[in-house]
PDB file of N, CA and C in Angstrom:
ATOM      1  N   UNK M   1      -8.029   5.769  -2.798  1.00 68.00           N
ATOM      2  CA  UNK M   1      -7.912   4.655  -1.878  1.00 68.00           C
ATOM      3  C   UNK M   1      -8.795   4.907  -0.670  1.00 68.00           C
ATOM      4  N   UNK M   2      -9.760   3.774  -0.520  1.00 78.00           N
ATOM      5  CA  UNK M   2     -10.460   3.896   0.697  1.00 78.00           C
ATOM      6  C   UNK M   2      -9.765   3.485   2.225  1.00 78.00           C
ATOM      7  N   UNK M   3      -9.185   4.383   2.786  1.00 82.00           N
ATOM      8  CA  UNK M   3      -8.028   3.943   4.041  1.00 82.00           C
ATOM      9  C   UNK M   3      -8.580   3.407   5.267  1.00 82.00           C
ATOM     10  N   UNK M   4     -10.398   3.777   5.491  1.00 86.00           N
ATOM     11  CA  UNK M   4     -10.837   3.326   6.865  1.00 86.00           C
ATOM     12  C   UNK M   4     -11.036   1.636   6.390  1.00 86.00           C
ATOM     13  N   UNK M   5     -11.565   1.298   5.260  1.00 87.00           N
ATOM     14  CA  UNK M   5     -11.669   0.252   5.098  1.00 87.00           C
ATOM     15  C   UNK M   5     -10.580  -0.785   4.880  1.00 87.00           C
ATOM     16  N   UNK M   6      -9.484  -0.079   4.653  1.00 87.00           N
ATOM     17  CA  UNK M   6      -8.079  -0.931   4.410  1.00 87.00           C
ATOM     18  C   UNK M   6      -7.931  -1.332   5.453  1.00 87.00           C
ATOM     19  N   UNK M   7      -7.972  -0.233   6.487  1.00 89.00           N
ATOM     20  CA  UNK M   7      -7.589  -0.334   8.417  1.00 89.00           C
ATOM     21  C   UNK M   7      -8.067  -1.511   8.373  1.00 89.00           C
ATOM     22  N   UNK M   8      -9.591  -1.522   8.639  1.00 91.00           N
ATOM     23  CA  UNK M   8     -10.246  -2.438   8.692  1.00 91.00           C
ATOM     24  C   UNK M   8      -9.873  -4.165   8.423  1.00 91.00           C
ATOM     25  N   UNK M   9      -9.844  -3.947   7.218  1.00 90.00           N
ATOM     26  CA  UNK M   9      -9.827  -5.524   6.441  1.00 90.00           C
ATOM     27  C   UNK M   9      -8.104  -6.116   6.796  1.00 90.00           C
ATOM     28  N   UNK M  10      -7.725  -5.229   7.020  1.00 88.00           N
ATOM     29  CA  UNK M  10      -5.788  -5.652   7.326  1.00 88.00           C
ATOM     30  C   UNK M  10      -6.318  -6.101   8.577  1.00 88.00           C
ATOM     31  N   UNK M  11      -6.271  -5.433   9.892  1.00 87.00           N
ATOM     32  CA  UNK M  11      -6.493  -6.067  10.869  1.00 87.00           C
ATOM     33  C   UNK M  11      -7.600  -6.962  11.236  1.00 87.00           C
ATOM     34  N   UNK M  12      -8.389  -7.774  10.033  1.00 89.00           N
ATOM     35  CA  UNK M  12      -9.149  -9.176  10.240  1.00 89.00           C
ATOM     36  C   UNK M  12      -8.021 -10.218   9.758  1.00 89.00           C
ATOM     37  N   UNK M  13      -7.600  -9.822   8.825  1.00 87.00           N
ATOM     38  CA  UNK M  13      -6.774 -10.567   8.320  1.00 87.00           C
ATOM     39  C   UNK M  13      -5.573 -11.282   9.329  1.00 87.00           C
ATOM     40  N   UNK M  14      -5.259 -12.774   8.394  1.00 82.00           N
ATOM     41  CA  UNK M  14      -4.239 -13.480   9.209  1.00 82.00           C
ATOM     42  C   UNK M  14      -2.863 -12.661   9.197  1.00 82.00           C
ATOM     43  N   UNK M  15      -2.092 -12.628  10.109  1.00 80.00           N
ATOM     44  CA  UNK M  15      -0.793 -12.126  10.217  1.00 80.00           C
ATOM     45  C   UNK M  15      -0.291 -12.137   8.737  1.00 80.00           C
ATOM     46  N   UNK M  16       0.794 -10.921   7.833  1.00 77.00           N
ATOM     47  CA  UNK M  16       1.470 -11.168   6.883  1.00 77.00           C
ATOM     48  C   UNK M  16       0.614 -11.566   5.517  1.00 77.00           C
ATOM     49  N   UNK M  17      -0.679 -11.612   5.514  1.00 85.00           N
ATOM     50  CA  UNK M  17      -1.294 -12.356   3.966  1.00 85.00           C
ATOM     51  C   UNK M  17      -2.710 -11.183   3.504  1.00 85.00           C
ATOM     52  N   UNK M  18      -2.308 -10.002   3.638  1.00 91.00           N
ATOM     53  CA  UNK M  18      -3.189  -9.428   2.871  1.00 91.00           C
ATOM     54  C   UNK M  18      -2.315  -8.326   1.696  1.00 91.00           C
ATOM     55  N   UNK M  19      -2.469  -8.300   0.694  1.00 92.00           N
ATOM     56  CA  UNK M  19      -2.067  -7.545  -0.448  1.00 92.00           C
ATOM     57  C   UNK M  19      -3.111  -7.039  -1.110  1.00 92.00           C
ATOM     58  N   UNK M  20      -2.542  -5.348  -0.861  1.00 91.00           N
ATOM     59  CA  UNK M  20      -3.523  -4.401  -1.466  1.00 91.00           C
ATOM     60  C   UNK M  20      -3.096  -4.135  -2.792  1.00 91.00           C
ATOM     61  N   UNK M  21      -4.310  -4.196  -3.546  1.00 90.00           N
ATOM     62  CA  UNK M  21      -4.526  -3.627  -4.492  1.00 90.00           C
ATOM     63  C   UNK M  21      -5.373  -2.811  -5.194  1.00 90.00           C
ATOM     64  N   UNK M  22      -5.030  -2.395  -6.007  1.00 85.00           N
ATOM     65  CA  UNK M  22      -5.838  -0.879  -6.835  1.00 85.00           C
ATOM     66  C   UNK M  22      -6.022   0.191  -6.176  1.00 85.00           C
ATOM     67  N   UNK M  23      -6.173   1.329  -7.099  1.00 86.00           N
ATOM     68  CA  UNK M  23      -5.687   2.478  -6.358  1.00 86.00           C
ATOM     69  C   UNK M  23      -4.700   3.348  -6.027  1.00 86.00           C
ATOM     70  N   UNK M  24      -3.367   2.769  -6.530  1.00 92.00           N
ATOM     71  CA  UNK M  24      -2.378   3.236  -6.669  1.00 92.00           C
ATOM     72  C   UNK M  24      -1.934   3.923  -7.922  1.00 92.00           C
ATOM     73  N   UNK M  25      -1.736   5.002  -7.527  1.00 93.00           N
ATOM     74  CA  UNK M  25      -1.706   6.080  -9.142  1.00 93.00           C
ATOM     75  C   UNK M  25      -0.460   6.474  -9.401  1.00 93.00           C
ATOM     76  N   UNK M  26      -0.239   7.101  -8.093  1.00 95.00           N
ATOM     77  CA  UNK M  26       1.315   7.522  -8.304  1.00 95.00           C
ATOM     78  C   UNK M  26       2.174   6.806  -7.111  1.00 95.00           C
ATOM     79  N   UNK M  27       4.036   7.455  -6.668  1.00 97.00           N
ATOM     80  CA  UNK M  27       4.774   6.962  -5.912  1.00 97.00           C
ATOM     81  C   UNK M  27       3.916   7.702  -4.683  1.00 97.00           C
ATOM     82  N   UNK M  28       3.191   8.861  -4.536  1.00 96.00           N
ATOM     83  CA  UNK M  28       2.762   9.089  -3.449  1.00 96.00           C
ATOM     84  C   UNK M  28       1.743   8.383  -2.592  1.00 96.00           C
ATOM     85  N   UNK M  29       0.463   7.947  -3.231  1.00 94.00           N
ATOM     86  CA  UNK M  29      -0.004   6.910  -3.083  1.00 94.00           C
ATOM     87  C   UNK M  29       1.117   5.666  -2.430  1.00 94.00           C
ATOM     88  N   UNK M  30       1.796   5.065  -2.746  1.00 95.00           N
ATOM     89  CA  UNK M  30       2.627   4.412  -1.989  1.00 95.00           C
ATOM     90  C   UNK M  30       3.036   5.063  -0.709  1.00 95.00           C
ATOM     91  N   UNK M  31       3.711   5.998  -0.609  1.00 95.00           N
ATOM     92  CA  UNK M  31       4.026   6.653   0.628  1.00 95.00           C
ATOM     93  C   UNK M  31       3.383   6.802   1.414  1.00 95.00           C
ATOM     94  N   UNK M  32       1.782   7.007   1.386  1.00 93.00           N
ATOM     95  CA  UNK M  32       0.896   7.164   1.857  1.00 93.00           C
ATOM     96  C   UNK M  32       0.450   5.825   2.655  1.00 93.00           C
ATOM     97  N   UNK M  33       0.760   5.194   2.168  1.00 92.00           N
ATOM     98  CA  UNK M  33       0.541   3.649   2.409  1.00 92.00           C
ATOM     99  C   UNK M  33       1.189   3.060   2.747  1.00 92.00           C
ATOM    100  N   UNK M  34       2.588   3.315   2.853  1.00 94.00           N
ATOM    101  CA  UNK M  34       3.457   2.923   3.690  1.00 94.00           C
ATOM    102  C   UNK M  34       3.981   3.635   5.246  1.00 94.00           C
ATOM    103  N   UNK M  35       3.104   5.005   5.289  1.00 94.00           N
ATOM    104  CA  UNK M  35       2.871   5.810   6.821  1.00 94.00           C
ATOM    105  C   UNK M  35       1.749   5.039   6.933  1.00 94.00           C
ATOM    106  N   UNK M  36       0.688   4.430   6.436  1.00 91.00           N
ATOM    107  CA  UNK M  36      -0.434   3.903   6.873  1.00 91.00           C
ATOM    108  C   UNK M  36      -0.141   3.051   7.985  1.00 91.00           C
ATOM    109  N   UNK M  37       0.509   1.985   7.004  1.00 91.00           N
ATOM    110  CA  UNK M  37       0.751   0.866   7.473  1.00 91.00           C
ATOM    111  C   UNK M  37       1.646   0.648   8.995  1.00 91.00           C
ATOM    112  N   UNK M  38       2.409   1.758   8.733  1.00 93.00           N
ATOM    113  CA  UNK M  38       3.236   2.432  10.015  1.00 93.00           C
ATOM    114  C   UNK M  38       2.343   2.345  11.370  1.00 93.00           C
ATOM    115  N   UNK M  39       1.878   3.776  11.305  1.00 93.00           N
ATOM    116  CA  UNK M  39       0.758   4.298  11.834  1.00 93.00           C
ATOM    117  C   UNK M  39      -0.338   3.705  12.315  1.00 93.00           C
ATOM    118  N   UNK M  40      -0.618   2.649  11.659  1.00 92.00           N
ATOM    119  CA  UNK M  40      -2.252   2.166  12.319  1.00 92.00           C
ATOM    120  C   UNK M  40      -1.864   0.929  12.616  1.00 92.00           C
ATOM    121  N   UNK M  41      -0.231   0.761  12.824  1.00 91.00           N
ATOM    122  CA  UNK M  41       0.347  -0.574  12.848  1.00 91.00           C
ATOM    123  C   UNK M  41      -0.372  -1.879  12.337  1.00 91.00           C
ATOM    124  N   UNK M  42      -0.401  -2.144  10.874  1.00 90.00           N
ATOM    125  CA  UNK M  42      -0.809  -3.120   9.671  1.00 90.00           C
ATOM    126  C   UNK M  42      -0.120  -3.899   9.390  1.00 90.00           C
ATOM    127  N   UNK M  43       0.782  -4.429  10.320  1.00 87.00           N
ATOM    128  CA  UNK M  43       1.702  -6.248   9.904  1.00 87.00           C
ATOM    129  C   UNK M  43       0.854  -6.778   9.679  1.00 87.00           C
ATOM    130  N   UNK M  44      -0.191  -6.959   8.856  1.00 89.00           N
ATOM    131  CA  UNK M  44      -0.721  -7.915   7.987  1.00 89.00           C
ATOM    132  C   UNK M  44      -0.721  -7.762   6.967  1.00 89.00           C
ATOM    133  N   UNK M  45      -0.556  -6.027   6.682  1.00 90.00           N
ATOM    134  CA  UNK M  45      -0.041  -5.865   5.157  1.00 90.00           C
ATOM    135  C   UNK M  45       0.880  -6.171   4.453  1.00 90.00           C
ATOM    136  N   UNK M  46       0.875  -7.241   3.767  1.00 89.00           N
ATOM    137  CA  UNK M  46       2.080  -7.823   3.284  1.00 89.00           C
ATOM    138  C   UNK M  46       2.770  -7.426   1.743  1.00 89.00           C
ATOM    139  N   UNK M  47       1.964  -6.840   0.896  1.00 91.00           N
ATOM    140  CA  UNK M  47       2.152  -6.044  -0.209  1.00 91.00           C
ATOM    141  C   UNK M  47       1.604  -5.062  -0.714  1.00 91.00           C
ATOM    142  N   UNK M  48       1.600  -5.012  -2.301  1.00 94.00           N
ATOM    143  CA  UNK M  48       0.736  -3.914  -2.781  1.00 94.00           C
ATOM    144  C   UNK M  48       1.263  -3.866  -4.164  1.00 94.00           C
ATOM    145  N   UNK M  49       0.263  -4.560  -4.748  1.00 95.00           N
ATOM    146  CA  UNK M  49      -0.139  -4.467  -6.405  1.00 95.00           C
ATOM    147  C   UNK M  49      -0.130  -2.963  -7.259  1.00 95.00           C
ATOM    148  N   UNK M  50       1.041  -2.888  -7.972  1.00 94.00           N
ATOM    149  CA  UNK M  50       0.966  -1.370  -8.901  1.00 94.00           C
ATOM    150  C   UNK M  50       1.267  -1.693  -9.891  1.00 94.00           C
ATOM    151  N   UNK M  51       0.377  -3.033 -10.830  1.00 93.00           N
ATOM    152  CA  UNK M  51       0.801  -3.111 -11.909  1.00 93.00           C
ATOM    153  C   UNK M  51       0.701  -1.785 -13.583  1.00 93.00           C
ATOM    154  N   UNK M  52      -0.463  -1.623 -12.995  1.00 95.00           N
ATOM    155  CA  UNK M  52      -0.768  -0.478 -14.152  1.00 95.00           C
ATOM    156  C   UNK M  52       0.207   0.408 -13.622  1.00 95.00           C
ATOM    157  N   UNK M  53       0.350   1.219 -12.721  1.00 95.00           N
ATOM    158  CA  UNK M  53       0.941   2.362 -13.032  1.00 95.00           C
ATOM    159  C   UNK M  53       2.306   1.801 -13.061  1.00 95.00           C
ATOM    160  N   UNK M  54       2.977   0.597 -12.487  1.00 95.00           N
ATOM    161  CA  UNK M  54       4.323   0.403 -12.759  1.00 95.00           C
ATOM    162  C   UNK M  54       4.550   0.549 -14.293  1.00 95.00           C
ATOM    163  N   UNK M  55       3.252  -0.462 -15.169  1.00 95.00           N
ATOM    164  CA  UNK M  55       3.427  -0.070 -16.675  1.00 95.00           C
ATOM    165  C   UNK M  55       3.319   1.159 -17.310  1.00 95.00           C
ATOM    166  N   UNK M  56       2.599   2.359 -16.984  1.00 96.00           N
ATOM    167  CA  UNK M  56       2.567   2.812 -17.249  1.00 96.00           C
ATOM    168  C   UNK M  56       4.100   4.254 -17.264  1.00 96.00           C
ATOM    169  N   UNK M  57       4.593   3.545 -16.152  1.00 97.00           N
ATOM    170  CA  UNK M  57       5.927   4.061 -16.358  1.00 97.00           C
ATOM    171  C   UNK M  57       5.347   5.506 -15.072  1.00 97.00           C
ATOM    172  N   UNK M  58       5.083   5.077 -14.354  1.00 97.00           N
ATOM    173  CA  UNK M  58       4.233   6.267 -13.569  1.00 97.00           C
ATOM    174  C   UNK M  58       5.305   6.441 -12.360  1.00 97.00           C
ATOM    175  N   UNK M  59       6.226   5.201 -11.861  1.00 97.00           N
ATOM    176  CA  UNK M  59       7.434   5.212 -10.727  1.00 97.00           C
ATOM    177  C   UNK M  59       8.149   3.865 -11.250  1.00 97.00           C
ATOM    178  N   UNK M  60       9.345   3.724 -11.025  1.00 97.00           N
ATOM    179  CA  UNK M  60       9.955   3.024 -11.276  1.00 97.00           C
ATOM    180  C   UNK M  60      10.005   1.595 -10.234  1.00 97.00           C
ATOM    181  N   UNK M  61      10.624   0.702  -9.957  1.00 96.00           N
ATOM    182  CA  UNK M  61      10.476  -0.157  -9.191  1.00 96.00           C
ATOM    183  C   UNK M  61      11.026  -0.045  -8.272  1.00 96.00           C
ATOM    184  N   UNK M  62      12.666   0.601  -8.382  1.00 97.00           N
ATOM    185  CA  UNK M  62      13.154   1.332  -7.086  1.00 97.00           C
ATOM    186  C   UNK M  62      12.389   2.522  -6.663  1.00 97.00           C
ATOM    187  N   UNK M  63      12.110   3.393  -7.235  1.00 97.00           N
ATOM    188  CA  UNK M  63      11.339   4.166  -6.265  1.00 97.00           C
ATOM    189  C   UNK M  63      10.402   3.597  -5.287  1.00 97.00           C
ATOM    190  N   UNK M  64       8.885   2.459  -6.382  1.00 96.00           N
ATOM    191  CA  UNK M  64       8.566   1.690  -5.570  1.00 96.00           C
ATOM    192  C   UNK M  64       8.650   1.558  -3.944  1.00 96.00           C
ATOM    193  N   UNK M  65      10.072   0.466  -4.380  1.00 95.00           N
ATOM    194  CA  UNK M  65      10.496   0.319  -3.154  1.00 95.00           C
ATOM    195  C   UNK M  65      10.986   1.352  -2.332  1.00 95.00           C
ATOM    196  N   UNK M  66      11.748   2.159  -2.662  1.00 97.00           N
ATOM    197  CA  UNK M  66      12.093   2.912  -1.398  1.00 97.00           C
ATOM    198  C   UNK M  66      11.142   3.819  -0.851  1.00 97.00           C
ATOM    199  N   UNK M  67       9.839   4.277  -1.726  1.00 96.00           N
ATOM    200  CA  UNK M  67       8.751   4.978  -1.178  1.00 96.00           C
ATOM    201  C   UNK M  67       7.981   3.904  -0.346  1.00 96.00           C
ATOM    202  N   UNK M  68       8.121   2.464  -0.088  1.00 93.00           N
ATOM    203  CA  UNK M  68       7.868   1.601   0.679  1.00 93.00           C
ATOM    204  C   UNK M  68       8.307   1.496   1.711  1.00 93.00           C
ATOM    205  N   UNK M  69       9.769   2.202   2.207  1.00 89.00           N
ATOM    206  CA  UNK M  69      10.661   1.770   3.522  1.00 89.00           C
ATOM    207  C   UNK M  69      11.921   0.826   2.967  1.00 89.00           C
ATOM    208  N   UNK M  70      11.718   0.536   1.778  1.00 77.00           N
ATOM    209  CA  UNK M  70      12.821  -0.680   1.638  1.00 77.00           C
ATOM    210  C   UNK M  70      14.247  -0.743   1.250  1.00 77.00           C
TER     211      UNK M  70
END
């Protein structure tokens, strides 16, 4: 995951409507991304696409979420 450019493109973005995707491999990757979002304060990040690795059975959906804050 490229993180200076995430910084970036979240804070052009309108309040609440940017969803990241790709790049997400494992639940850490999430975690990572959810101190990001913390941290560089990113309320515009509004999600985050893990379809492959959700299929792949790589974290579950609760983990998911709770490696999200939720």
């Amino acid at each position: 995951m490229n993180f200076e450019d995430l910084i970036w493109i979240a804070k052009s973005a309108e309040p609440g409507h940017l969803v990241y995707s790709g790049g997400i491999g494992d639940i850490e990757d999430l975690r990572h991304l959810a101190q990001l979002r913390q941290e560089a304060h990113l309320e515009n990040l509004a999600g985050v696409i893990v379809g492959k690795a959700l299929y792949e059975g790589r974290f579950t959906i609760a983990e998911a979420h709770a490696a999200l804050g939720g």
